[in-house]
Short mmCIF file of C-alpha atoms in Angstrom, two decimals:
data_model
loop_
_atom_site.label_atom_id
_atom_site.label_comp_id
_atom_site.label_asym_id
_atom_site.label_seq_id
_atom_site.Cartn_x
_atom_site.Cartn_y
_atom_site.Cartn_z
CA MET L 1 18.33 38.87 68.43
CA LYS L 2 15.66 40.56 65.89
CA THR L 3 19.30 40.84 63.54
CA MET L 4 20.45 37.31 63.41
CA LYS L 5 16.30 36.65 62.84
CA PHE L 6 16.12 38.56 60.20
CA LEU L 7 19.89 36.91 58.51
CA GLN L 8 18.37 33.90 58.86
CA ALA L 9 14.99 34.36 57.07
CA ALA L 10 17.23 35.78 53.94
CA LEU L 11 19.60 32.66 54.29
CA ILE L 12 16.91 30.05 52.67
CA PRO L 13 16.57 30.60 50.28
CA VAL L 14 19.74 31.23 48.63
CA ALA L 15 20.58 27.91 50.59
CA THR L 16 17.85 25.87 48.53
CA LEU L 17 19.20 27.37 45.06
CA LEU L 18 22.87 26.19 45.58
CA TYR L 19 21.87 22.97 46.57
CA SER L 20 19.11 22.40 43.80
CA CYS L 21 21.04 23.20 40.52
CA ASN L 22 22.72 21.78 38.27
CA GLY L 23 25.21 22.02 35.96
CA ASP L 24 23.63 22.65 33.11
CA GLY L 25 20.94 25.35 34.60
CA THR L 26 18.29 21.78 35.66
CA THR L 27 17.09 20.48 39.12
CA PRO L 28 17.54 17.39 40.04
CA SER L 29 13.17 16.82 39.92
CA GLU L 30 13.66 17.27 35.82
CA ILE L 31 12.44 14.44 34.45
CA GLN L 32 14.53 14.87 30.41
CA VAL L 33 13.51 14.41 27.43
CA GLU L 34 15.56 10.23 25.73
CA GLY L 35 13.59 11.04 22.64
CA ILE L 36 11.22 11.97 20.20
CA LYS L 37 8.91 10.18 17.65
CA LEU L 38 6.66 11.75 14.72
CA ASP L 39 3.48 10.16 13.95
CA LYS L 40 4.36 9.69 9.98
CA SER L 41 7.70 8.67 8.60
CA GLU L 42 5.83 8.67 5.03
CA ILE L 43 3.37 11.01 3.65
CA LEU L 44 2.38 11.02 -0.14
CA ALA L 45 -0.77 13.56 -0.66
CA PHE L 46 -2.41 16.05 -3.22
CA VAL L 47 -1.18 19.27 -3.74
CA GLY L 48 -3.14 22.12 -1.21
CA ASP L 49 -3.75 18.70 1.41
CA GLU L 50 -3.46 19.98 5.17
CA ILE L 51 -1.93 16.92 7.06
CA LYS L 52 -1.58 17.25 11.42
CA LEU L 53 1.43 15.38 12.34
CA GLU L 54 1.73 14.03 16.42
CA ALA L 55 5.31 14.37 18.09
CA ILE L 56 5.64 11.81 21.03
CA LEU L 57 7.76 11.91 23.06
CA THR L 58 9.67 9.44 25.71
CA PRO L 59 8.40 9.52 28.98
CA ALA L 60 5.73 11.00 28.21
CA ASP L 61 5.47 13.41 31.40
CA ALA L 62 8.88 14.93 30.29
CA ASP L 63 10.17 18.20 31.70
CA ASN L 64 10.72 20.95 29.06
CA ALA L 65 9.07 19.86 26.44
CA THR L 66 9.27 21.92 24.18
CA ILE L 67 8.58 20.97 20.15
CA GLU L 68 9.84 23.11 17.30
CA TRP L 69 9.05 22.48 14.19
CA SER L 70 10.29 23.17 10.27
CA SER L 71 10.61 21.55 6.37
CA SER L 72 13.48 20.77 4.42
CA ASP L 73 11.76 23.38 1.75
CA GLU L 74 8.96 25.61 2.42
CA ASN L 75 7.27 26.33 -0.96
CA ILE L 76 6.60 22.30 -1.24
CA ALA L 77 5.59 23.27 2.74
CA THR L 78 4.83 24.90 5.57
CA VAL L 79 4.25 23.34 9.36
CA ASP L 80 3.21 25.48 11.94
CA SER L 81 4.00 25.18 16.06
CA THR L 82 1.09 22.42 16.90
CA GLY L 83 2.62 20.03 13.28
CA LEU L 84 -0.26 21.79 10.52
CA VAL L 85 1.61 20.43 7.44
CA VAL L 86 0.22 22.56 4.69
CA LEU L 87 1.29 20.90 0.92
CA ARG L 88 1.84 24.37 -1.36
CA MET L 89 3.07 22.21 -4.59
CA GLN L 90 4.13 19.22 -5.91
CA GLY L 91 7.55 17.83 -5.08
CA GLU L 92 9.18 16.42 -2.17
CA ALA L 93 10.33 17.82 1.12
CA SER L 94 10.84 17.20 5.34
CA ILE L 95 9.42 18.08 7.52
CA TYR L 96 11.89 17.58 10.94
CA ALA L 97 10.61 17.78 14.96
CA THR L 98 13.61 18.94 17.19
CA CYS L 99 12.73 18.80 20.69
CA ASN L 100 16.02 19.37 23.27
CA GLY L 101 18.91 18.57 20.49
CA LEU L 102 16.66 15.21 19.55
CA TYR L 103 14.65 15.04 16.20
CA ASP L 104 12.64 12.97 14.19
CA GLN L 105 11.78 13.83 10.47
CA CYS L 106 8.57 12.52 7.88
CA ASP L 107 9.30 12.72 4.23
CA LEU L 108 6.65 13.83 2.16
CA THR L 109 5.83 14.09 -1.67
CA SER L 110 3.25 16.57 -3.20
CA VAL L 111 1.48 14.93 -5.73
CA PHE L 112 -0.55 17.89 -8.43
CA VAL L 113 -2.60 15.05 -10.22
CA GLU L 114 -4.14 16.00 -13.98
CA VAL L 115 -6.93 14.55 -15.55
CA GLY L 116 -5.88 12.36 -18.32
CA GLN L 117 -3.11 11.12 -16.51
CA TYR L 118 -3.36 7.23 -14.84
CA TYR L 119 -3.82 6.23 -11.47
CA CYS L 120 -1.33 2.91 -10.59
CA SER L 121 -1.20 0.21 -8.39
CA ASP L 122 1.24 1.48 -5.53
CA GLY L 123 -1.28 4.69 -5.08
CA THR L 124 0.73 6.93 -7.64
CA PHE L 125 0.00 8.84 -10.89
CA SER L 126 1.50 8.67 -14.71
CA ASP L 127 1.25 10.31 -17.66
CA GLU L 128 2.57 6.63 -19.13
CA TYR L 129 0.29 3.54 -19.68
CA ASP L 130 2.54 1.10 -18.49
CA PRO L 131 0.30 -2.11 -18.56
CA GLN L 132 1.46 -3.77 -15.88
CA LYS L 133 1.29 -1.19 -13.23
CA ALA L 134 -1.83 1.44 -14.34
CA ILE L 135 -5.84 0.76 -12.96
CA ALA L 136 -7.68 3.70 -13.91
CA ALA L 137 -8.19 7.16 -15.56
CA VAL L 138 -8.21 10.59 -13.73
CA PHE L 139 -11.32 12.18 -15.33
CA TYR L 140 -12.05 15.15 -12.60
CA THR L 141 -9.93 16.15 -10.15
CA ARG L 142 -11.31 17.71 -6.65
CA GLN L 143 -14.14 16.54 -5.09
CA HIS L 144 -17.39 17.73 -6.82
CA PRO L 145 -19.86 19.80 -5.21
CA ASN L 146 -22.36 17.53 -5.98
CA ASP L 147 -20.57 15.37 -4.34
CA LEU L 148 -22.41 13.90 -0.76
CA SER L 149 -20.21 11.17 -0.77
CA ASP L 150 -18.16 11.23 2.70
CA TYR L 151 -14.58 8.92 2.30
CA SER L 152 -13.25 9.58 5.92
CA GLY L 153 -13.94 5.68 6.99
CA THR L 154 -12.12 5.03 3.01
CA GLY L 155 -8.32 4.54 2.55
CA ILE L 156 -8.73 8.32 1.28
CA ARG L 157 -8.93 9.13 5.69
CA ARG L 158 -10.85 12.35 4.96
CA GLN L 159 -14.64 13.63 4.72
CA LYS L 160 -13.47 14.71 0.95
CA CYS L 161 -11.98 12.76 -1.95
CA HIS L 162 -9.01 13.97 -4.79
CA GLY L 163 -10.35 13.59 -7.18
CA TYR L 164 -11.93 10.31 -9.70
CA ALA L 165 -10.44 7.82 -12.05
CA VAL L 166 -12.47 5.67 -14.75
CA ALA L 167 -10.83 1.64 -14.50
CA LEU L 168 -9.05 0.30 -17.55
CA HIS L 169 -11.45 -2.23 -18.55
CA ASP L 170 -14.66 -3.79 -18.07
CA ALA L 171 -15.80 -5.13 -14.41
CA ILE L 172 -17.27 -7.79 -16.59
CA ASP L 173 -17.05 -9.40 -19.94
CA SER L 174 -21.04 -10.29 -20.65
CA TYR L 175 -24.47 -7.78 -19.50
CA CYS L 176 -26.72 -8.18 -16.14
CA ILE L 177 -29.29 -6.89 -14.25
CA TRP L 178 -29.20 -3.28 -12.09
CA GLY L 179 -30.94 -5.12 -9.03
CA PRO L 180 -35.15 -5.75 -7.66
CA TYR L 181 -38.00 -3.60 -7.77
CA ASP L 182 -36.89 -0.93 -4.35
CA ILE L 183 -36.67 2.16 -3.75
CA LEU L 184 -33.61 2.61 -2.20
CA GLU L 185 -33.37 7.17 -3.36
CA CYS L 186 -29.99 6.97 -4.38
CA TYR L 187 -30.53 9.45 -5.71
CA PRO L 188 -29.64 14.21 -5.40
CA LYS L 189 -32.83 15.47 -3.39
CA ASP L 190 -33.83 19.39 -2.82
CA SER L 191 -33.70 20.17 1.08
CA GLU L 192 -36.77 19.06 1.46
CA GLY L 193 -36.07 15.06 0.43
CA ASN L 194 -37.76 15.77 -3.67
CA PRO L 195 -35.96 14.33 -6.01
CA ILE L 196 -34.35 16.65 -8.20
CA ASP L 197 -33.83 15.54 -11.85
CA ASN L 198 -31.02 13.09 -13.06
CA PHE L 199 -31.48 12.25 -17.06
CA SER L 200 -32.87 15.26 -18.53
CA GLY L 201 -30.62 16.57 -20.34
CA ASN L 202 -27.45 14.73 -20.23
CA THR L 203 -24.50 17.54 -19.29
CA SER L 204 -26.75 17.50 -15.60
CA ASP L 205 -24.29 17.55 -13.05
CA THR L 206 -26.82 17.27 -10.01
CA ASP L 207 -25.92 13.11 -9.53
CA TRP L 208 -21.98 12.73 -8.80
CA SER L 209 -22.61 10.65 -5.25
CA GLY L 210 -21.46 6.96 -6.64
CA TYR L 211 -20.06 5.22 -4.16
CA LEU L 212 -22.68 6.46 -1.58
CA TYR L 213 -24.67 4.92 -3.62
CA THR L 214 -22.12 2.69 -4.44
CA GLN L 215 -22.46 1.87 -0.62
CA MET L 216 -26.30 2.14 -0.19
CA ILE L 217 -27.04 -0.69 -2.42
CA TYR L 218 -24.41 -3.00 -0.43
CA GLU L 219 -25.72 -2.06 2.86
CA ALA L 220 -29.74 -3.06 1.46
CA ALA L 221 -28.52 -6.26 0.21
CA GLN L 222 -26.32 -6.86 3.72
CA LYS L 223 -30.16 -6.87 4.41
CA GLU L 224 -31.82 -9.55 2.32
CA GLU L 225 -29.29 -12.54 2.51
CA GLY L 226 -26.22 -11.56 3.50
CA LEU L 227 -23.33 -9.97 1.16
CA TRP L 228 -25.93 -10.50 -2.40
CA GLY L 229 -27.87 -13.72 -1.46
CA ASN L 230 -27.66 -16.58 -3.28
CA ASP L 231 -27.98 -15.55 -5.83
CA VAL L 232 -26.18 -12.69 -7.80
CA LEU L 233 -27.87 -12.10 -10.46
CA ASN L 234 -31.19 -11.28 -9.36
CA ASP L 235 -30.02 -9.21 -6.71
CA TYR L 236 -28.12 -5.58 -6.83
CA ALA L 237 -25.86 -8.29 -9.64
CA ALA L 238 -24.15 -4.52 -11.34
CA CYS L 239 -22.97 -3.19 -8.13
CA TRP L 240 -21.75 -6.06 -7.14
CA TYR L 241 -19.86 -6.73 -9.68
CA ALA L 242 -18.28 -2.51 -9.87
CA MET L 243 -16.56 -4.00 -6.56
CA ASN L 244 -16.04 -6.68 -6.97
CA TYR L 245 -13.17 -5.39 -9.76
CA GLU L 246 -10.97 -6.00 -7.03
CA GLN L 247 -10.11 -9.12 -7.62
CA LYS L 248 -8.94 -7.98 -11.28
CA ALA L 249 -7.60 -5.03 -10.72
CA HIS L 250 -5.87 -4.15 -6.12
CA ALA L 251 -7.43 -0.22 -5.22
CA PRO L 252 -4.18 1.48 -3.52
CA GLU L 253 -4.60 1.18 0.29
CA ASN L 254 -5.09 5.19 0.19
CA SER L 255 -8.75 5.32 -2.08
CA SER L 256 -12.18 4.70 -1.69
CA GLY L 257 -12.27 1.39 -3.08
CA TRP L 258 -14.22 0.58 -6.30
CA PHE L 259 -16.99 1.14 -6.33
CA LEU L 260 -21.06 2.09 -9.43
CA PRO L 261 -20.50 5.70 -11.31
CA SER L 262 -23.22 7.59 -11.03
CA GLY L 263 -25.42 9.59 -13.51
CA SER L 264 -22.78 12.41 -14.40
CA GLN L 265 -19.58 10.55 -13.98
CA LEU L 266 -20.51 8.83 -16.65
CA TRP L 267 -21.15 11.32 -18.73
CA GLU L 268 -18.01 12.94 -17.24
CA ILE L 269 -16.65 9.67 -17.88
CA PHE L 270 -17.89 10.04 -22.06
CA GLU L 271 -17.65 13.65 -21.47
CA ASN L 272 -13.46 12.49 -21.85
CA ILE L 273 -13.80 9.67 -23.81
CA GLU L 274 -10.04 9.70 -25.48
CA ILE L 275 -8.97 9.14 -21.88
CA LEU L 276 -10.13 5.80 -22.61
CA ASP L 277 -9.17 4.97 -25.91
CA ARG L 278 -5.67 6.64 -26.52
CA GLN L 279 -5.11 2.92 -25.82
CA GLN L 280 -7.54 0.46 -27.82
CA GLU L 281 -8.02 -2.08 -24.25
CA THR L 282 -9.15 0.55 -22.60
CA ALA L 283 -12.23 1.83 -24.35
CA LEU L 284 -15.45 1.82 -23.48
CA VAL L 285 -17.18 -0.71 -25.76
CA GLU L 286 -19.38 0.96 -28.90
CA ASN L 287 -22.03 0.84 -29.28
CA ASP L 288 -23.51 -0.42 -25.87
CA TRP L 289 -24.79 0.38 -22.13
CA TYR L 290 -23.48 0.94 -18.35
CA TRP L 291 -25.29 0.83 -15.18
CA SER L 292 -24.91 3.51 -13.52
CA SER L 293 -25.36 3.72 -9.07
CA SER L 294 -27.81 6.36 -9.75
CA GLU L 295 -32.20 5.10 -9.86
CA TYR L 296 -34.18 7.35 -11.73
CA CYS L 297 -35.61 10.32 -10.45
CA ASP L 298 -39.24 10.32 -11.71
CA ILE L 299 -39.49 6.28 -11.44
CA PRO L 300 -36.50 4.86 -8.84
CA TRP L 301 -38.86 1.85 -7.97
CA GLU L 302 -38.58 0.67 -11.65
CA GLY L 303 -35.89 2.60 -13.79
CA ALA L 304 -32.59 3.05 -13.12
CA ASN L 305 -29.49 5.32 -15.26
CA PHE L 306 -27.51 4.53 -17.89
CA LEU L 307 -25.12 5.37 -20.54
CA ASN L 308 -25.55 4.15 -24.08
CA THR L 309 -22.38 5.00 -26.15
CA GLN L 310 -24.17 4.58 -29.05
CA GLN L 311 -26.30 7.79 -28.93
CA GLY L 312 -24.35 9.58 -26.28
CA SER L 313 -26.67 9.94 -23.22
CA ILE L 314 -28.33 8.96 -20.27
CA GLU L 315 -31.18 7.09 -21.05
CA ALA L 316 -33.22 4.48 -18.38
CA TYR L 317 -34.43 1.29 -17.88
CA ASP L 318 -36.18 -1.25 -16.51
CA LYS L 319 -33.42 -1.98 -13.08
CA PHE L 320 -34.70 -6.06 -13.16
CA LYS L 321 -35.25 -6.66 -16.99
CA GLY L 322 -32.50 -4.61 -18.31
CA ALA L 323 -29.48 -6.16 -19.60
CA MET L 324 -25.79 -3.65 -19.13
CA LEU L 325 -22.29 -4.18 -19.19
CA VAL L 326 -20.39 -2.32 -15.78
CA ARG L 327 -17.51 -0.13 -15.51
CA SER L 328 -15.41 0.75 -12.58
CA VAL L 329 -14.76 3.63 -10.90
CA ILE L 330 -12.43 4.81 -7.80
CA ALA L 331 -11.43 7.90 -6.06
CA PHE L 332 -8.23 9.11 -4.53
#
């Protein structure tokens, strides 16, 4: 009897194995992968970017769901085992996600941008001026260290931008005021919250947060009588015209949208004035003045900074009495 029990016990796992195996080595209880889909099919990005791709399997509870990642050209873009893509150089490549013989791909274009290139309405960049497509000229690449703006909520979809471009035309053909005598704190601060000089020496690099300031001004306007109140010219007119440049030139989906540049951004534009002077129609108006979104650090309750194209200097003037032009800026 003892021998019989031993043989019976020994046969149980063997019988179970024979019953459960299919010819392909799977078991009837396994759920097979029927499809794979990447969350992005096309990407336009910049050299140095890191982008996370997600692969969606059908059904979601499939077994044996190991995903293999690969790049068609690792000189242009690499991808790791988690779907993290790193853009190495300018060019085009495809990223593949494969599972159980099924695959999907994401085609990407890696862009390298230089100062002086034209930013086009379709989100691309060009060395050649096309008046039908070009909307701005690049004046600085990467996000400046002193730009405290967060671009996550814009079409850029990340905290830091890749650079800035200045509009090819003025936002308005006449002068406007900056805004009321409010202190919005549109100026750089030190660790204790004290104003940092954003005026002396013209070339000061302290004040790059134009997008942030524009959002602060916009929020202040919203707290009054709605968007800019009933009379644009008696509210924050300069900022309104800067943002409303959208009506003249549509901002690309992968951009920040138009904003009023800060003092240091205006000065950087003036330092690279040749990128606008190449075409007579895109040049800044000579012997004139352009508002920034920066309040003057010493008297923020009254003064705002502006660019004097005649003197080649950053100056400050009365927010409500000053009459200046507006040239919008966009981040990408």
